[in-house]
Amino acid sequence: MKYPKIGIYAGSGTSHSWLWFVDLFEKAGFCDFVFPNEVLVRNNDIKSLDVLVVSGGDTFAVAKSLGEKGGRNIRSFVEQGGIYIGSCAGAYLPMRSSKPPLDLFNFVDVKITNLSKLFPGAEIEICKSCAAYGYDFVFHPVREAVSLKTTCFFDKDRKIRFNAPLYGGPGMKAHDPSWVLAVYEGFTPKTSFFTSRKIAEKTLMGNGAIVRVPFKKGCFYLLGPHLEHPGFKQANRFIIDAVIRETGMAYDYIDLKTDKACFPAKEKLTGKKAKELILSIRRELSNSRIVAGSLEFLPVRWLIGQKVYEPQKIRVYLEAMWKRLKSLEKNKVLILGPGLYDRITHAAGRITIELRRIKQQIDGNRDSLKTAISIFDLLHILSISFFDLYFATLSNGINQ
């Protein structure tokens, strides 16, 4: 069986939600992953992928880091038959916009319904309910689980209903109604309202929640809610089925490519060196988990770009790596790319130091924003490097 080659974007501006895609695809049995950052996208190292996933985060920060060259390469990737899956911030990214740097990504004729010229009255959590967008505001009427319903353009014979969480994603109006595969149908007992129910219903109900836009040989999937969230199995299934269906059509053009991206050759680590690396990762993750756990009881949050980060998000990264250590330890041979050993050990050690520093800053009522930015940058570096090691090692075991 040929697995699709999936790139899960983990560059600047992304939040922890890309880790949910890692869990989702791994549980589905996929094992051929890369984790490109903005540099690799700008270098067009995405051209050999079947699927490119861009998850949640700060859309403006993602667009700025990718720049014109990154946007051009994403466009070319899809035109040549690639499948783009954008969730939340990743869904906003390719839509039409006149605001820089989003205007570098004017790929699809889809408009959002959660845009207002007036600041909507938020009932709770102002910082999470609204963001400036030029002279307008992108507002988020609800949060947590909402109910979706598929349209006749997904399956003309039956409607499928399922729930998925909304954390700042858009309601959508597509230029072509046939692009809309699912709409927002209702709220659930877990839905939290940031505006009045009337405004929330007007903004979301009957509007696009999942949109598929054909784009020459490929397509864009735009997901308003986080269908990849691990607590929503039916929503997860929607993504997996889409990948299987779309990549079945994509293999023809992938096999015909002659100019594939050149990913660095891997090296093998065995014996004492392999054990030392695993022990180093385990030691630093253990120390970091202890400090990160203590931060979760403190009333603090950080506004980084246009995204709010709480201490709980630190442990999402740490736990995603920690729970995979046992599987990694079972392998006698570790597969690493050039420089990965030093990158992992350095980042893991720095995270522990910076977490202790930020704990002292918070306890002393001192500003901790710069340290928080450093921590989340290091968590990105470590998690990308760890998953490169993890999936390369597991794939080596499967292929032997």
CSV table of C-alpha atoms in Angstrom, one decimal:
chain,number,residue,atom,x,y,z
A,1,MET,CA,0.0,0.0,0.0
A,2,LYS,CA,1.3,3.4,-0.9
A,3,TYR,CA,0.9,6.0,1.8
A,4,PRO,CA,0.3,9.7,0.9
A,5,LYS,CA,3.3,12.0,1.7
A,6,ILE,CA,1.9,14.6,4.1
A,7,GLY,CA,3.5,17.8,5.1
A,8,ILE,CA,2.2,19.3,8.4
A,9,TYR,CA,3.2,23.0,8.4
A,10,ALA,CA,4.8,23.8,11.8
A,11,GLY,CA,6.4,27.2,11.0
A,12,SER,CA,6.1,30.6,12.5
A,13,GLY,CA,2.6,31.7,13.5
A,14,THR,CA,1.2,28.2,14.0
A,15,SER,CA,-0.3,27.2,17.3
A,16,HIS,CA,-0.3,23.8,19.0
A,17,SER,CA,-3.1,22.5,16.9
A,18,TRP,CA,-0.8,21.0,14.2
A,19,LEU,CA,0.0,18.4,16.8
A,20,TRP,CA,-3.6,17.2,16.6
A,21,PHE,CA,-3.0,16.5,12.9
A,22,VAL,CA,0.0,14.4,13.9
A,23,ASP,CA,-2.2,12.3,16.2
A,24,LEU,CA,-5.0,12.0,13.7
A,25,PHE,CA,-2.9,10.8,10.8
A,26,GLU,CA,-0.8,8.5,13.0
A,27,LYS,CA,-3.9,6.8,14.3
A,28,ALA,CA,-5.1,6.4,10.8
A,29,GLY,CA,-2.0,4.4,9.9
A,30,PHE,CA,-0.2,7.1,7.8
A,31,CYS,CA,3.5,7.2,8.4
A,32,ASP,CA,5.1,9.4,5.7
A,33,PHE,CA,5.4,12.8,7.2
A,34,VAL,CA,7.5,15.9,7.0
A,35,PHE,CA,7.1,19.1,9.1
A,36,PRO,CA,8.1,22.0,6.9
A,37,ASN,CA,8.6,25.5,8.4
A,38,GLU,CA,8.5,28.7,6.5
A,39,VAL,CA,12.0,28.3,5.1
A,40,LEU,CA,11.3,24.9,3.6
A,41,VAL,CA,8.1,26.3,2.0
A,42,ARG,CA,9.9,29.3,0.6
A,43,ASN,CA,12.5,26.8,-0.8
A,44,ASN,CA,9.7,24.8,-2.4
A,45,ASP,CA,10.5,21.7,-0.5
A,46,ILE,CA,6.8,21.0,-0.5
A,47,LYS,CA,6.6,20.2,-4.2
A,48,SER,CA,7.0,16.4,-3.7
A,49,LEU,CA,4.1,16.2,-1.1
A,50,ASP,CA,0.7,14.8,-1.8
A,51,VAL,CA,-0.9,16.9,1.0
A,52,LEU,CA,0.0,20.1,2.7
A,53,VAL,CA,-1.8,20.9,6.0
A,54,VAL,CA,-1.8,24.3,7.6
A,55,SER,CA,-3.5,24.3,11.0
A,56,GLY,CA,-4.6,27.0,13.4
A,57,GLY,CA,-2.6,29.9,14.8
A,58,ASP,CA,-2.1,33.6,13.8
A,59,THR,CA,-3.0,34.0,10.2
A,60,PHE,CA,-1.1,37.3,9.8
A,61,ALA,CA,2.0,35.8,11.3
A,62,VAL,CA,1.8,32.7,9.1
A,63,ALA,CA,1.4,34.9,6.0
A,64,LYS,CA,4.2,37.2,7.0
A,65,SER,CA,6.7,34.4,7.6
A,66,LEU,CA,5.8,32.6,4.3
A,67,GLY,CA,6.0,35.8,2.3
A,68,GLU,CA,5.5,36.2,-1.4
A,69,LYS,CA,7.7,33.3,-2.3
A,70,GLY,CA,6.0,30.9,0.1
A,71,GLY,CA,2.6,32.0,-1.3
A,72,ARG,CA,3.7,31.4,-4.8
A,73,ASN,CA,5.0,27.9,-4.0
A,74,ILE,CA,1.8,26.9,-2.2
A,75,ARG,CA,-0.2,28.1,-5.2
A,76,SER,CA,2.0,26.1,-7.6
A,77,PHE,CA,1.8,23.0,-5.3
A,78,VAL,CA,-2.0,23.0,-5.6
A,79,GLU,CA,-2.1,23.9,-9.3
A,80,GLN,CA,0.1,20.9,-10.0
A,81,GLY,CA,-2.3,18.5,-8.1
A,82,GLY,CA,-1.5,19.0,-4.5
A,83,ILE,CA,-4.1,18.9,-1.7
A,84,TYR,CA,-4.1,21.8,0.7
A,85,ILE,CA,-6.0,21.3,4.0
A,86,GLY,CA,-6.4,24.5,6.0
A,87,SER,CA,-8.0,24.5,9.4
A,88,CYS,CA,-9.0,27.7,11.2
A,89,ALA,CA,-6.1,30.1,10.5
A,90,GLY,CA,-5.1,27.8,7.6
A,91,ALA,CA,-8.6,28.2,6.2
A,92,TYR,CA,-8.4,32.0,6.3
A,93,LEU,CA,-4.9,32.1,4.6
A,94,PRO,CA,-5.8,31.4,1.0
A,95,MET,CA,-9.0,33.5,0.9
A,96,ARG,CA,-9.3,36.8,-1.0
A,97,SER,CA,-7.9,39.8,0.9
A,98,SER,CA,-6.7,43.3,0.3
A,99,LYS,CA,-4.8,43.5,3.6
A,100,PRO,CA,-1.0,42.8,3.5
A,101,PRO,CA,0.5,40.3,3.9
A,102,LEU,CA,-2.7,38.3,3.4
A,103,ASP,CA,-3.0,39.8,-0.1
A,104,LEU,CA,-0.1,37.5,-1.1
A,105,PHE,CA,-2.5,34.5,-0.8
A,106,ASN,CA,-5.5,35.5,-2.9
A,107,PHE,CA,-6.2,32.0,-4.2
A,108,VAL,CA,-9.9,31.2,-3.6
A,109,ASP,CA,-13.1,33.2,-4.0
A,110,VAL,CA,-14.5,32.5,-0.5
A,111,LYS,CA,-15.6,35.2,1.9
A,112,ILE,CA,-16.0,35.0,5.6
A,113,THR,CA,-19.3,35.8,7.5
A,114,ASN,CA,-17.6,36.8,10.8
A,115,LEU,CA,-16.4,40.2,9.6
A,116,SER,CA,-18.0,43.4,10.9
A,117,LYS,CA,-17.4,47.2,10.6
A,118,LEU,CA,-18.5,47.6,14.2
A,119,PHE,CA,-16.9,46.1,17.2
A,120,PRO,CA,-19.4,43.4,18.2
A,121,GLY,CA,-20.4,43.4,21.9
A,122,ALA,CA,-18.6,40.5,23.4
A,123,GLU,CA,-20.2,38.9,26.4
A,124,ILE,CA,-17.0,37.3,27.6
A,125,GLU,CA,-13.2,37.2,26.9
A,126,ILE,CA,-12.8,40.3,24.7
A,127,CYS,CA,-9.2,39.3,23.7
A,128,LYS,CA,-10.4,36.0,22.2
A,129,SER,CA,-13.6,37.2,20.6
A,130,CYS,CA,-12.4,39.8,18.2
A,131,ALA,CA,-9.4,41.0,16.2
A,132,ALA,CA,-8.8,44.1,14.2
A,133,TYR,CA,-8.8,43.6,10.4
A,134,GLY,CA,-7.9,47.0,8.8
A,135,TYR,CA,-10.9,49.2,9.6
A,136,ASP,CA,-13.1,46.2,10.3
A,137,PHE,CA,-13.1,43.4,12.9
A,138,VAL,CA,-13.0,39.7,12.5
A,139,PHE,CA,-15.1,38.4,15.4
A,140,HIS,CA,-15.7,35.0,16.8
A,141,PRO,CA,-19.3,34.6,18.0
A,142,VAL,CA,-18.9,31.2,19.7
A,143,ARG,CA,-16.3,28.8,21.0
A,144,GLU,CA,-16.3,25.0,21.6
A,145,ALA,CA,-18.5,22.3,20.0
A,146,VAL,CA,-20.9,23.2,17.2
A,147,SER,CA,-23.1,21.0,15.0
A,148,LEU,CA,-22.4,20.5,11.3
A,149,LYS,CA,-24.4,19.0,8.5
A,150,THR,CA,-23.1,17.9,5.1
A,151,THR,CA,-24.7,19.2,1.9
A,152,CYS,CA,-25.9,17.4,-1.2
A,153,PHE,CA,-22.6,18.3,-2.8
A,154,PHE,CA,-20.9,16.0,-0.4
A,155,ASP,CA,-23.4,13.2,-0.7
A,156,LYS,CA,-26.6,13.7,-2.6
A,157,ASP,CA,-28.3,10.7,-1.1
A,158,ARG,CA,-27.9,11.4,2.7
A,159,LYS,CA,-27.0,14.1,5.1
A,160,ILE,CA,-24.4,13.4,7.8
A,161,ARG,CA,-24.4,15.3,11.1
A,162,PHE,CA,-21.5,15.6,13.4
A,163,ASN,CA,-19.9,18.0,15.9
A,164,ALA,CA,-16.6,19.8,15.8
A,165,PRO,CA,-15.0,22.5,18.0
A,166,LEU,CA,-14.8,26.1,16.8
A,167,TYR,CA,-11.8,28.1,18.1
A,168,GLY,CA,-11.8,31.3,15.9
A,169,GLY,CA,-12.5,29.7,12.6
A,170,PRO,CA,-14.7,31.3,9.9
A,171,GLY,CA,-18.2,30.9,8.6
A,172,MET,CA,-17.8,30.9,4.8
A,173,LYS,CA,-19.7,32.0,1.7
A,174,ALA,CA,-18.3,30.4,-1.4
A,175,HIS,CA,-18.5,31.9,-4.9
A,176,ASP,CA,-19.8,28.5,-6.1
A,177,PRO,CA,-22.3,26.8,-3.8
A,178,SER,CA,-21.2,23.4,-5.0
A,179,TRP,CA,-17.9,24.0,-3.1
A,180,VAL,CA,-19.6,23.8,0.2
A,181,LEU,CA,-19.5,20.3,1.6
A,182,ALA,CA,-20.9,21.1,5.1
A,183,VAL,CA,-22.7,23.9,6.8
A,184,TYR,CA,-23.1,25.0,10.4
A,185,GLU,CA,-26.4,23.6,11.5
A,186,GLY,CA,-26.7,24.4,15.2
A,187,PHE,CA,-25.1,24.8,18.6
A,188,THR,CA,-24.5,22.2,21.3
A,189,PRO,CA,-24.8,22.2,25.2
A,190,LYS,CA,-21.0,22.8,25.2
A,191,THR,CA,-21.1,25.9,22.9
A,192,SER,CA,-19.8,29.1,24.6
A,193,PHE,CA,-21.3,32.3,23.3
A,194,PHE,CA,-19.1,35.4,22.8
A,195,THR,CA,-21.9,37.4,21.3
A,196,SER,CA,-25.7,37.2,21.6
A,197,ARG,CA,-27.2,34.0,20.3
A,198,LYS,CA,-29.0,36.0,17.6
A,199,ILE,CA,-25.7,37.4,16.2
A,200,ALA,CA,-24.1,33.9,16.4
A,201,GLU,CA,-27.0,32.3,14.5
A,202,LYS,CA,-26.9,35.0,11.8
A,203,THR,CA,-23.1,34.7,11.4
A,204,LEU,CA,-22.9,30.9,11.3
A,205,MET,CA,-26.1,29.0,10.7
A,206,GLY,CA,-26.5,27.7,7.1
A,207,ASN,CA,-23.1,29.1,6.1
A,208,GLY,CA,-20.1,27.1,5.0
A,209,ALA,CA,-18.2,25.1,7.6
A,210,ILE,CA,-16.2,22.9,5.2
A,211,VAL,CA,-15.4,24.1,1.7
A,212,ARG,CA,-13.6,22.3,-1.1
A,213,VAL,CA,-12.3,24.6,-3.9
A,214,PRO,CA,-11.1,22.9,-7.1
A,215,PHE,CA,-7.9,24.6,-8.2
A,216,LYS,CA,-6.6,23.4,-11.6
A,217,LYS,CA,-5.2,19.8,-10.9
A,218,GLY,CA,-5.5,20.1,-7.1
A,219,CYS,CA,-7.9,21.6,-4.5
A,220,PHE,CA,-8.1,23.6,-1.3
A,221,TYR,CA,-10.0,22.2,1.7
A,222,LEU,CA,-11.0,25.0,4.1
A,223,LEU,CA,-12.2,23.9,7.5
A,224,GLY,CA,-13.8,26.5,9.8
A,225,PRO,CA,-13.9,24.2,12.9
A,226,HIS,CA,-11.0,22.1,14.1
A,227,LEU,CA,-12.1,18.7,12.6
A,228,GLU,CA,-8.7,17.4,13.6
A,229,HIS,CA,-9.4,17.8,17.4
A,230,PRO,CA,-8.8,14.4,19.1
A,231,GLY,CA,-12.1,14.5,20.9
A,232,PHE,CA,-14.3,14.4,17.8
A,233,LYS,CA,-13.9,11.0,16.0
A,234,GLN,CA,-16.6,11.6,13.3
A,235,ALA,CA,-15.0,14.9,12.4
A,236,ASN,CA,-11.6,13.2,12.3
A,237,ARG,CA,-13.0,10.6,9.9
A,238,PHE,CA,-14.1,13.3,7.5
A,239,ILE,CA,-10.5,14.5,7.1
A,240,ILE,CA,-9.1,10.9,6.7
A,241,ASP,CA,-11.7,10.0,4.1
A,242,ALA,CA,-10.9,13.2,2.2
A,243,VAL,CA,-7.2,12.5,2.2
A,244,ILE,CA,-7.7,8.9,1.0
A,245,ARG,CA,-10.2,10.0,-1.7
A,246,GLU,CA,-8.1,12.9,-3.0
A,247,THR,CA,-4.6,11.3,-2.9
A,248,GLY,CA,-6.0,8.3,-4.9
A,249,MET,CA,-6.4,10.8,-7.7
A,250,ALA,CA,-3.1,12.5,-6.9
A,251,TYR,CA,-0.7,9.6,-7.3
A,252,ASP,CA,-0.7,9.8,-11.1
A,253,TYR,CA,0.9,13.3,-11.1
A,254,ILE,CA,3.2,12.5,-8.2
A,255,ASP,CA,4.6,9.5,-10.0
A,256,LEU,CA,5.3,11.6,-13.1
A,257,LYS,CA,7.4,14.2,-11.3
A,258,THR,CA,11.0,14.2,-12.2
A,259,ASP,CA,12.1,17.3,-10.2
A,260,LYS,CA,11.4,16.2,-6.7
A,261,ALA,CA,12.4,18.2,-3.6
A,262,CYS,CA,15.7,17.0,-2.2
A,263,PHE,CA,15.3,16.2,1.5
A,264,PRO,CA,18.6,15.7,3.4
A,265,ALA,CA,19.9,12.2,3.7
A,266,LYS,CA,19.3,10.5,7.0
A,267,GLU,CA,21.9,8.9,9.3
A,268,LYS,CA,21.6,5.9,11.7
A,269,LEU,CA,22.2,6.1,15.4
A,270,THR,CA,22.7,2.9,17.3
A,271,GLY,CA,24.0,1.5,20.6
A,272,LYS,CA,25.2,3.8,23.3
A,273,LYS,CA,24.7,7.0,21.3
A,274,ALA,CA,21.0,6.1,20.6
A,275,LYS,CA,20.4,5.4,24.3
A,276,GLU,CA,22.0,8.6,25.4
A,277,LEU,CA,19.8,10.6,23.1
A,278,ILE,CA,16.6,8.9,24.3
A,279,LEU,CA,17.7,9.4,28.0
A,280,SER,CA,18.5,13.1,27.3
A,281,ILE,CA,15.1,13.7,25.8
A,282,ARG,CA,13.3,11.8,28.6
A,283,ARG,CA,15.2,13.7,31.3
A,284,GLU,CA,14.5,17.2,29.9
A,285,LEU,CA,10.9,16.4,29.0
A,286,SER,CA,10.3,15.1,32.5
A,287,ASN,CA,11.8,18.3,34.1
A,288,SER,CA,9.9,20.5,31.7
A,289,ARG,CA,6.6,18.7,32.4
A,290,ILE,CA,7.0,19.3,36.2
A,291,VAL,CA,7.6,23.1,35.8
A,292,ALA,CA,4.9,23.5,33.1
A,293,GLY,CA,2.4,21.7,35.3
A,294,SER,CA,3.0,24.2,38.1
A,295,LEU,CA,2.4,27.1,35.6
A,296,GLU,CA,-1.1,26.0,34.9
A,297,PHE,CA,-2.3,27.1,38.3
A,298,LEU,CA,-1.2,30.7,37.7
A,299,PRO,CA,-3.5,33.4,36.3
A,300,VAL,CA,-1.4,34.4,33.3
A,301,ARG,CA,-1.7,34.5,29.6
A,302,TRP,CA,0.4,36.0,26.8
A,303,LEU,CA,-0.7,37.8,23.6
A,304,ILE,CA,1.8,36.8,21.0
A,305,GLY,CA,1.0,38.5,17.7
A,306,GLN,CA,-2.8,38.2,17.4
A,307,LYS,CA,-3.0,34.9,19.3
A,308,VAL,CA,-3.6,34.4,23.0
A,309,TYR,CA,-1.5,31.7,24.7
A,310,GLU,CA,-2.2,30.1,28.1
A,311,PRO,CA,0.3,28.0,30.1
A,312,GLN,CA,-1.8,24.9,29.4
A,313,LYS,CA,-0.6,25.0,25.7
A,314,ILE,CA,3.0,24.4,26.8
A,315,ARG,CA,2.1,20.9,28.1
A,316,VAL,CA,0.3,20.1,24.8
A,317,TYR,CA,3.7,20.1,23.1
A,318,LEU,CA,5.5,18.3,25.9
A,319,GLU,CA,2.8,15.5,26.2
A,320,ALA,CA,2.7,15.0,22.5
A,321,MET,CA,6.4,14.0,22.6
A,322,TRP,CA,6.4,12.3,26.0
A,323,LYS,CA,3.7,9.8,25.1
A,324,ARG,CA,5.7,8.6,22.1
A,325,LEU,CA,9.0,8.0,23.9
A,326,LYS,CA,8.2,4.3,24.8
A,327,SER,CA,7.6,3.5,21.1
A,328,LEU,CA,10.8,5.3,20.2
A,329,GLU,CA,12.8,3.4,22.8
A,330,LYS,CA,11.8,0.0,21.3
A,331,ASN,CA,13.8,0.8,18.2
A,332,LYS,CA,17.5,-0.3,18.2
A,333,VAL,CA,18.2,2.1,15.4
A,334,LEU,CA,17.3,5.8,15.4
A,335,ILE,CA,17.1,7.6,12.1
A,336,LEU,CA,18.2,11.3,12.1
A,337,GLY,CA,18.6,14.0,9.6
A,338,PRO,CA,21.8,16.1,9.6
A,339,GLY,CA,22.2,18.2,12.8
A,340,LEU,CA,19.1,16.8,14.4
A,341,TYR,CA,20.9,15.3,17.4
A,342,ASP,CA,22.3,18.6,18.5
A,343,ARG,CA,19.1,20.5,17.7
A,344,ILE,CA,17.0,18.2,19.9
A,345,THR,CA,19.4,18.1,22.9
A,346,HIS,CA,19.9,21.9,22.7
A,347,ALA,CA,16.2,22.8,22.4
A,348,ALA,CA,15.2,20.3,25.1
A,349,GLY,CA,17.7,21.7,27.6
A,350,ARG,CA,16.8,25.3,26.8
A,351,ILE,CA,13.1,24.7,27.3
A,352,THR,CA,13.7,23.5,30.8
A,353,ILE,CA,15.8,26.5,31.6
A,354,GLU,CA,13.3,29.0,30.1
A,355,LEU,CA,10.4,27.4,31.9
A,356,ARG,CA,12.2,27.8,35.3
A,357,ARG,CA,12.9,31.4,34.3
A,358,ILE,CA,9.3,32.2,33.4
A,359,LYS,CA,8.1,30.6,36.7
A,360,GLN,CA,10.4,33.0,38.6
A,361,GLN,CA,9.2,36.0,36.6
A,362,ILE,CA,5.6,35.2,37.2
A,363,ASP,CA,6.1,34.6,40.9
A,364,GLY,CA,8.0,37.9,41.1
A,365,ASN,CA,5.2,39.7,39.2
A,366,ARG,CA,7.7,40.6,36.4
A,367,ASP,CA,6.9,40.8,32.7
A,368,SER,CA,7.3,37.4,31.1
A,369,LEU,CA,6.2,38.0,27.5
A,370,LYS,CA,9.7,37.7,25.9
A,371,THR,CA,10.4,34.5,27.8
A,372,ALA,CA,7.0,33.1,26.7
A,373,ILE,CA,7.8,33.9,23.0
A,374,SER,CA,11.2,32.1,23.4
A,375,ILE,CA,9.5,29.1,25.0
A,376,PHE,CA,7.0,28.6,22.3
A,377,ASP,CA,9.7,29.1,19.6
A,378,LEU,CA,11.8,26.4,21.3
A,379,LEU,CA,8.8,24.1,21.6
A,380,HIS,CA,8.2,24.4,17.9
A,381,ILE,CA,11.9,23.6,17.2
A,382,LEU,CA,11.9,20.6,19.5
A,383,SER,CA,8.6,19.1,18.5
A,384,ILE,CA,9.4,19.4,14.7
A,385,SER,CA,12.8,17.8,15.3
A,386,PHE,CA,11.4,15.1,17.6
A,387,PHE,CA,8.7,14.1,15.1
A,388,ASP,CA,11.2,14.1,12.3
A,389,LEU,CA,13.2,11.6,14.4
A,390,TYR,CA,10.1,9.6,15.5
A,391,PHE,CA,8.5,9.0,12.1
A,392,ALA,CA,11.7,8.5,10.2
A,393,THR,CA,12.6,5.8,12.8
A,394,LEU,CA,9.2,4.2,12.7
A,395,SER,CA,9.2,4.2,8.9
A,396,ASN,CA,12.6,2.5,9.0
A,397,GLY,CA,11.2,-0.2,11.2
A,398,ILE,CA,8.2,-0.8,8.9
A,399,ASN,CA,10.4,-1.0,5.8
A,400,GLN,CA,12.8,-3.5,7.2
